[in-house]
Coordinates of C-alpha atoms and ligand atoms in Angstrom, one line a residue:
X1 CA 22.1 6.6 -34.2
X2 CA 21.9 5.2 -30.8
X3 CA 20.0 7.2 -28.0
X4 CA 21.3 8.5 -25.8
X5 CA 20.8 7.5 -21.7
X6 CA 22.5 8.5 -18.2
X7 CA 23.0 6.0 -15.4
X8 CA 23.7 8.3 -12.6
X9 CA 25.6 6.4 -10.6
X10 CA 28.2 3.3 -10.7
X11 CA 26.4 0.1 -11.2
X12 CA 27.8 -3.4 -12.2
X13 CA 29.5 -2.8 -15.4
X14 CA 28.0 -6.1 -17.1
X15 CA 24.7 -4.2 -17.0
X16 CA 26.4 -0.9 -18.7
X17 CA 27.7 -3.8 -21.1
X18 CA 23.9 -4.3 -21.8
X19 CA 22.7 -1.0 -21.7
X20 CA 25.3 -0.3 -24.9
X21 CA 24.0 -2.9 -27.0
X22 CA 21.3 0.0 -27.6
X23 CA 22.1 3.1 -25.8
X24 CA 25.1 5.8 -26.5
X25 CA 25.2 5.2 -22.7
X26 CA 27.0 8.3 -20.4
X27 CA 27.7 5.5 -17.1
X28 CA 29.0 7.3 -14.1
X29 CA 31.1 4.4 -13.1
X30 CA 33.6 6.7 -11.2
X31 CA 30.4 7.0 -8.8
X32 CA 30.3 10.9 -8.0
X33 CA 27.5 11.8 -6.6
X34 CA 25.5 14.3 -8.8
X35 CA 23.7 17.3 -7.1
X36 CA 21.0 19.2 -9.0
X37 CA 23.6 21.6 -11.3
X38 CA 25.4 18.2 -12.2
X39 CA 22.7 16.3 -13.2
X40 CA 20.8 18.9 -15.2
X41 CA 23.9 19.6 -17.1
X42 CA 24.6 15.5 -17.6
X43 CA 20.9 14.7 -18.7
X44 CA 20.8 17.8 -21.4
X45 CA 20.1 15.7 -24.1
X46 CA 19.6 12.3 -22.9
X47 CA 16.3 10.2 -23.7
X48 CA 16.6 8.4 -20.8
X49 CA 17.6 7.7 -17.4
X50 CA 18.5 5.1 -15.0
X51 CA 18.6 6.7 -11.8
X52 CA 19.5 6.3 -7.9
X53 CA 17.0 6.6 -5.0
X54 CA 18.8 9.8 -4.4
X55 CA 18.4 12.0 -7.6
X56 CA 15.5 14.5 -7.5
X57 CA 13.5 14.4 -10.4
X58 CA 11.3 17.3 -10.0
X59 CA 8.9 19.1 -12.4
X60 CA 12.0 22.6 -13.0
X61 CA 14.2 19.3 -13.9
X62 CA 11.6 17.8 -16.0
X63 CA 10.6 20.9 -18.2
X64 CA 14.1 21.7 -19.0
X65 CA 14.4 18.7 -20.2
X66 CA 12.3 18.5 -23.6
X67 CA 14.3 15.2 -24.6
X68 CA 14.0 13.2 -21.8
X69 CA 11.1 10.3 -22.3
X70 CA 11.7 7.5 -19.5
X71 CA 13.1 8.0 -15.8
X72 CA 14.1 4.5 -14.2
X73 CA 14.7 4.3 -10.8
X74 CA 16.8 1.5 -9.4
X75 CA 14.8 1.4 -6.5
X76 CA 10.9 0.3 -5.2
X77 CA 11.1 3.6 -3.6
X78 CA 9.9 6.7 -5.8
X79 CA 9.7 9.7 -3.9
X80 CA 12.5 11.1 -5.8
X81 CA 10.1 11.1 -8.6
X82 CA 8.0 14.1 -9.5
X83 CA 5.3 11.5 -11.0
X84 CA 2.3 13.8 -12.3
X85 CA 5.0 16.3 -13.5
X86 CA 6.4 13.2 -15.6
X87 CA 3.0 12.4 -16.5
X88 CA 2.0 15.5 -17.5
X89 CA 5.2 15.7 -19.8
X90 CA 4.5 12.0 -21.7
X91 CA 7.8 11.0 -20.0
X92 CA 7.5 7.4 -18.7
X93 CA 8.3 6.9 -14.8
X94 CA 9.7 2.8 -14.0
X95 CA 10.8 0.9 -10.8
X96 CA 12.3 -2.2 -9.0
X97 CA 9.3 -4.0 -7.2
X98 CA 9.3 -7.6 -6.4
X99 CA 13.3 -8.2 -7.0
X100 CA 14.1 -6.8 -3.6
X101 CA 11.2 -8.0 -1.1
X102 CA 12.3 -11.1 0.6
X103 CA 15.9 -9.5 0.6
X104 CA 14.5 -6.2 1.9
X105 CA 12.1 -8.4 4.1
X106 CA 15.1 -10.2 5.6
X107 CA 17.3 -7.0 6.8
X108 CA 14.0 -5.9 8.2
X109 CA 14.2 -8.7 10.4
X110 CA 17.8 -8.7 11.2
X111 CA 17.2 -4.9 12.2
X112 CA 14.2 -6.0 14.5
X113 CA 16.6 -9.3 16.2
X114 CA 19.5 -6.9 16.7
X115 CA 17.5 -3.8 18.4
X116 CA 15.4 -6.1 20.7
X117 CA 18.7 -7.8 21.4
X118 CA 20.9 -4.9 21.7
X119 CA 23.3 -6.9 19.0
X120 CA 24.9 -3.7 18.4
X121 CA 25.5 -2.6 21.8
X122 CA 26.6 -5.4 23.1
X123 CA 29.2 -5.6 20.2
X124 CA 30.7 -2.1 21.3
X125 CA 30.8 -3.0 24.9
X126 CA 33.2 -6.2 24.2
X127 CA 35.2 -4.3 22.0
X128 CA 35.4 -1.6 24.3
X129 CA 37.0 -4.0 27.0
X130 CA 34.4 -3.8 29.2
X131 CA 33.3 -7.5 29.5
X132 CA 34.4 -8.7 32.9
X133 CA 32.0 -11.0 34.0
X134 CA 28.5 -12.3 34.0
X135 CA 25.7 -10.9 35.6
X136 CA 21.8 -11.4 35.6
X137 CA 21.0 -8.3 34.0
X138 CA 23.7 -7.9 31.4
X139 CA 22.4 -6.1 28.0
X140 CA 19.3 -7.7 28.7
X141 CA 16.8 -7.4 25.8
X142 CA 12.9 -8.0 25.3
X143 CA 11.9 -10.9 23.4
X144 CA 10.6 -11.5 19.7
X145 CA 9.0 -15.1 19.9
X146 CA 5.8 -15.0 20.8
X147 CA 5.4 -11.1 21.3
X148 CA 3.3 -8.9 19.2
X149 CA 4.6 -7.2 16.3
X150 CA 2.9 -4.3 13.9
X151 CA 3.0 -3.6 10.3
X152 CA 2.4 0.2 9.1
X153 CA 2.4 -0.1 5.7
X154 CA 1.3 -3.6 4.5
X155 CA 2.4 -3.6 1.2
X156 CA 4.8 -6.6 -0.4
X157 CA 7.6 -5.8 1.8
X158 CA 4.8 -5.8 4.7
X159 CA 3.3 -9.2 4.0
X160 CA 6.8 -10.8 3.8
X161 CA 7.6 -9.5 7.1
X162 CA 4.2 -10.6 8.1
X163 CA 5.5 -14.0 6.9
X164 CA 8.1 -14.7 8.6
X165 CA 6.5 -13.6 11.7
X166 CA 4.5 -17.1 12.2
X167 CA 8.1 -18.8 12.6
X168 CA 8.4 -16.7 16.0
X169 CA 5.0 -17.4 16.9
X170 CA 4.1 -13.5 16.9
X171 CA 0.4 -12.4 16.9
X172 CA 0.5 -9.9 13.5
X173 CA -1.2 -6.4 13.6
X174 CA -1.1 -3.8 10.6
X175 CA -2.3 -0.8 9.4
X176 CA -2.4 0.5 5.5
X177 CA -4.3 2.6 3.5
X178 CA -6.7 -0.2 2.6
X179 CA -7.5 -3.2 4.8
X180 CA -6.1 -6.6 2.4
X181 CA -9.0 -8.9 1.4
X182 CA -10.5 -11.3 3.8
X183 CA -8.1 -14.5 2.5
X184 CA -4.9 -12.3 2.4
X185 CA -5.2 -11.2 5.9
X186 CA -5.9 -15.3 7.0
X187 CA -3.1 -16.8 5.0
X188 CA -0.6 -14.1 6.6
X189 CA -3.3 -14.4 10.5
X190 CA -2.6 -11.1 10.2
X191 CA -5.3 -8.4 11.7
X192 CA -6.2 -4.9 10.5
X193 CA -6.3 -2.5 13.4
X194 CA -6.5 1.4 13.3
X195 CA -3.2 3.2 13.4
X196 CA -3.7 4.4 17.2
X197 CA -4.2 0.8 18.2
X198 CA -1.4 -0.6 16.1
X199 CA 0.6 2.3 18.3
X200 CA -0.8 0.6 21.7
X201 CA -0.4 -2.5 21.0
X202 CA 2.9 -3.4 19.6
X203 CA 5.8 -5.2 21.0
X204 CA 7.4 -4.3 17.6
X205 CA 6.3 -1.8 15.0
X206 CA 7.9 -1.9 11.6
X207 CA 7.5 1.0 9.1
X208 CA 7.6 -0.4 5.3
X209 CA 5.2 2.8 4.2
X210 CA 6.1 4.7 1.2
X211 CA 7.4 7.8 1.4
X212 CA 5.3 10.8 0.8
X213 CA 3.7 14.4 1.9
X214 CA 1.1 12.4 3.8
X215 CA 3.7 10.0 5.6
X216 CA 6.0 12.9 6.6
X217 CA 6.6 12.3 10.5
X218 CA 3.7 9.7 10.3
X219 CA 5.6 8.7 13.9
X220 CA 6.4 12.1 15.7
X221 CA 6.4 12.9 19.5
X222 CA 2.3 12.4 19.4
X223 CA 2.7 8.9 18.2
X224 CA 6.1 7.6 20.1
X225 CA 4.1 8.8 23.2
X226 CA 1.3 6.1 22.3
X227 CA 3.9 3.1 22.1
X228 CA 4.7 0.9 25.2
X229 CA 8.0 1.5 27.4
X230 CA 9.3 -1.7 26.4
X231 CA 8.4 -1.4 22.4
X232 CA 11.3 -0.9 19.6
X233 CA 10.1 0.8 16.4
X234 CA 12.0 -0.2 13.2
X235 CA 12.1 2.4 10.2
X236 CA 12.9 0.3 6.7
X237 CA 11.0 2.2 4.5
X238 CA 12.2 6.1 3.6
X239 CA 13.8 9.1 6.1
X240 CA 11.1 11.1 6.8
X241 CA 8.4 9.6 8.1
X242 CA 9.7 9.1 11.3
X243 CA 10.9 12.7 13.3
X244 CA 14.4 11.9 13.9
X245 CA 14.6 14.3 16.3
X246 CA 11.5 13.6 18.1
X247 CA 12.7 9.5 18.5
X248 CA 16.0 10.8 19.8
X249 CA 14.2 12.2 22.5
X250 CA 12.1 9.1 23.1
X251 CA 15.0 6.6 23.1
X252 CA 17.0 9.1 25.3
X253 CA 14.2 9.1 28.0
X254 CA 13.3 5.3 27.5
X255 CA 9.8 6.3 26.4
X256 CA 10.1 3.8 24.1
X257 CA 12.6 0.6 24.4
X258 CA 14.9 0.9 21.2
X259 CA 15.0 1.7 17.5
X260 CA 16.4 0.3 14.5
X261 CA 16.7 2.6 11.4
X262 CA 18.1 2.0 7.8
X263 CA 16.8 5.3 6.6
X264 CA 17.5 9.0 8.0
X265 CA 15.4 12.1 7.3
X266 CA 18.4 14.2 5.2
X267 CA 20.4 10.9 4.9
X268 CA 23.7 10.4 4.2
X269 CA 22.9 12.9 6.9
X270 CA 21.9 11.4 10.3
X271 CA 20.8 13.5 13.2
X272 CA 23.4 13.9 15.9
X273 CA 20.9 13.0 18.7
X274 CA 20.7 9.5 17.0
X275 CA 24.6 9.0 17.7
X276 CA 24.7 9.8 20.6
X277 CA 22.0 7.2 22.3
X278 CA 23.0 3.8 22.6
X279 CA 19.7 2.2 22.3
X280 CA 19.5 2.3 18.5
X281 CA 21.1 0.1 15.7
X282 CA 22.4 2.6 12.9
X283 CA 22.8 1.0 9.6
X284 CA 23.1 2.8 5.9
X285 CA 20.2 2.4 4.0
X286 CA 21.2 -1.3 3.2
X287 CA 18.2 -3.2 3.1
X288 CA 18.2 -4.5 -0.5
X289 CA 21.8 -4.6 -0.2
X290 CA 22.7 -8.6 -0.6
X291 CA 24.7 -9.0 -4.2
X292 CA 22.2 -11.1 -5.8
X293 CA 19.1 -8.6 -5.3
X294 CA 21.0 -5.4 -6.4
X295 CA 22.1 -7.6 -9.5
X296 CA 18.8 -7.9 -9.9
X297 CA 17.5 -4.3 -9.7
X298 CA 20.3 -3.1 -12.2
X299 CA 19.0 -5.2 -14.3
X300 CA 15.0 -4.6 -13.8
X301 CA 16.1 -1.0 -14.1
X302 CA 17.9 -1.3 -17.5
X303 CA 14.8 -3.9 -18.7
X304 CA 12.5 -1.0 -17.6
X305 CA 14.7 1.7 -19.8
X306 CA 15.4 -0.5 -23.2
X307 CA 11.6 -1.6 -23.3
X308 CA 10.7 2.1 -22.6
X309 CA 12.7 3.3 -25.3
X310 CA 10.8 1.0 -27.9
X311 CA 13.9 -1.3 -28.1
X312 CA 14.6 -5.0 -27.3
X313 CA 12.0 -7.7 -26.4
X314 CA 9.6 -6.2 -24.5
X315 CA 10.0 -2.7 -26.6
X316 CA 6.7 -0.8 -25.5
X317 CA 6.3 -3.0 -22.7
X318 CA 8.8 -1.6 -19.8
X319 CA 7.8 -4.4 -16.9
X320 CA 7.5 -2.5 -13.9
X321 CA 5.8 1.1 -15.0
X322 CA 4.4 3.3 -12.3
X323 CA 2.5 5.9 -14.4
X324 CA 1.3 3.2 -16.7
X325 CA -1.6 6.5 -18.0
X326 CA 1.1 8.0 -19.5
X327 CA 1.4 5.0 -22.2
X328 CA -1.1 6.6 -23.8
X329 CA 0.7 9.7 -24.9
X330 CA 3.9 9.4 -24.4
X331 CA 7.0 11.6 -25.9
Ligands
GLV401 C1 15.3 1.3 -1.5 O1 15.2 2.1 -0.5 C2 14.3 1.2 -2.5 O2 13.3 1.9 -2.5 O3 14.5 0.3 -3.3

């Protein structure tokens, strides 16, 4: 008999296809979105999952669950992930790395080009019919080439935005947990500062920091006070570490220039204050959103779940593990 999974939300049914060459597979293709009841009940029995940024994982979920022995997330992200509760039960934890860093890198930059030059705004005022004529200081932006732009969170998704940055000619700053090594940091001329300095200094401040109890409102009021007047912060990374309330504040009184977000603390959620400013580009958690890269993590996350499951090529060997102690004694 086939074991049995739950993919908790639609994906692309070629990867369900796969998924069924070994699985008694439970696919949510009619895409409804699960809350904690729903997915208890749907996972009762299941050995595995393939799961959505969205669905909590928590330790109640996990010990009610005496089945369950691999979680895959269809994301980098895993703050959704109760990881020493998994641990602690043998259950393997997997995600997407790699597939979605050039993509995600990309959107960042597009998010950064259409804050500093109020893209969005300027879209709503022509279609709003209030284009008339020219004049000198018309949606006038601040500049990207050759400005100063700061990396919180130098990860992969960091470096590649780090990368791109030498085609504008931009002097690179960043801050992570742990300073790169000497040959990184020169093929990427990109300089370790501390976090307050990174605050000071930046024309630009991207967020690509993961998600967790020691990130929550790493940028509050404190820290949007620190940034210049003419500065735009861009959050790519997880709702939540910036205070969404707080940067409403700061956009509404210009203490900071403009913002660009793809995540939202609560999200689908999005704090009223936010819609209600126009210096901000709103888009829906979107950055790994370009057909070839989601193809990609569906199918990273169904690798991840077969090879967990002791099944197909790389049975025992799921590629992209993120409690790799738990191999050790696993369900
Ligand atoms: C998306 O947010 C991801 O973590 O992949």
């Amino acid at each position: 008999m086939k074991p049995s999974i739950l993919v908790t939300r639609a994906i692309f049914p070629d990867v369900i296809d796969r998924l069924s060459q070994y699985f008694d597979v439970d696919a949510n293709q009619d895409d409804v979105v699960l809350d904690a009841a729903a997915l208890r009940a749907r996972l009762a029995g299941k050995a595995g999952v393939l799961a959505n940024a969205a669905d909590q994982i928590d330790g109640s979920l996990v010990s009610a669950l005496p089945q369950l022995r691999a979680v895959c997330n269809m994301a980098v992200g895993y703050n959704n992930l109760d990881i020493p509760a998994l641990t602690a039960a043998g259950i393997v934890a997997t995600n997407t790395p790699d597939v979605l860093t050039e993509t995600t890198a990309d959107f960042g930059w597009a998010l950064l080009m259409a804050t500093a030059r109020r893209v969005t705004e300027s879209e709503h005022y022509l279609r709003a019919g209030k284009w008339q004529r020219w004049s000198y200081d018309m949606l006038v932006g601040v500049d990207v080439y050759g400005s100063t732009l700061g990396i919180l969170g130098m990860g992969r998704i960091g470096q590649a935005l780090a990368r791109r940055a030498a085609g504008f000619g931009m002097q690179v700053l960043y801050h992570n947990r742990s300073q790169l090594p000497a040959d990184v940091e020169k093929s990427l001329n990109a300089r370790y500062v501390s976090k307050a300095e990174l605050l000071e200094q930046s024309d630009h401040l991207i967020l690509v920091l993961p998600y967790s109890a020691q990130s929550h409102h790493a940028i509050g009021a404190a820290e949007l006070a620190q940034m210049k007047p003419t500065a735009t912060l861009i959050n790519l990374a997880r709702g939540g570490i910036v205070d969404d309330a707080a940067l409403a504040s700061a956009l509404r009184d210009r203490q900071i220039f403009a913002a660009g977000l793809d995540v939202f603390e609560g999200e689908p959620h999005v704090h009223p204050d936010l819609l209600t400013v126009p210096n901000v580009v709103l888009t829906p958690h979107i950055a790994s959103a370009s057909e070839k890269t989601r193809r990609a993590m569906a199918n990273l996350a169904a690798d991840n779940l077969i090879a967990a499951l002791d099944l197909g090529p790389q049975a025992g060997r799921p590629p992209a593990v993120i409690n790799p102690d738990v191999m050790a004694h696993r369900r």
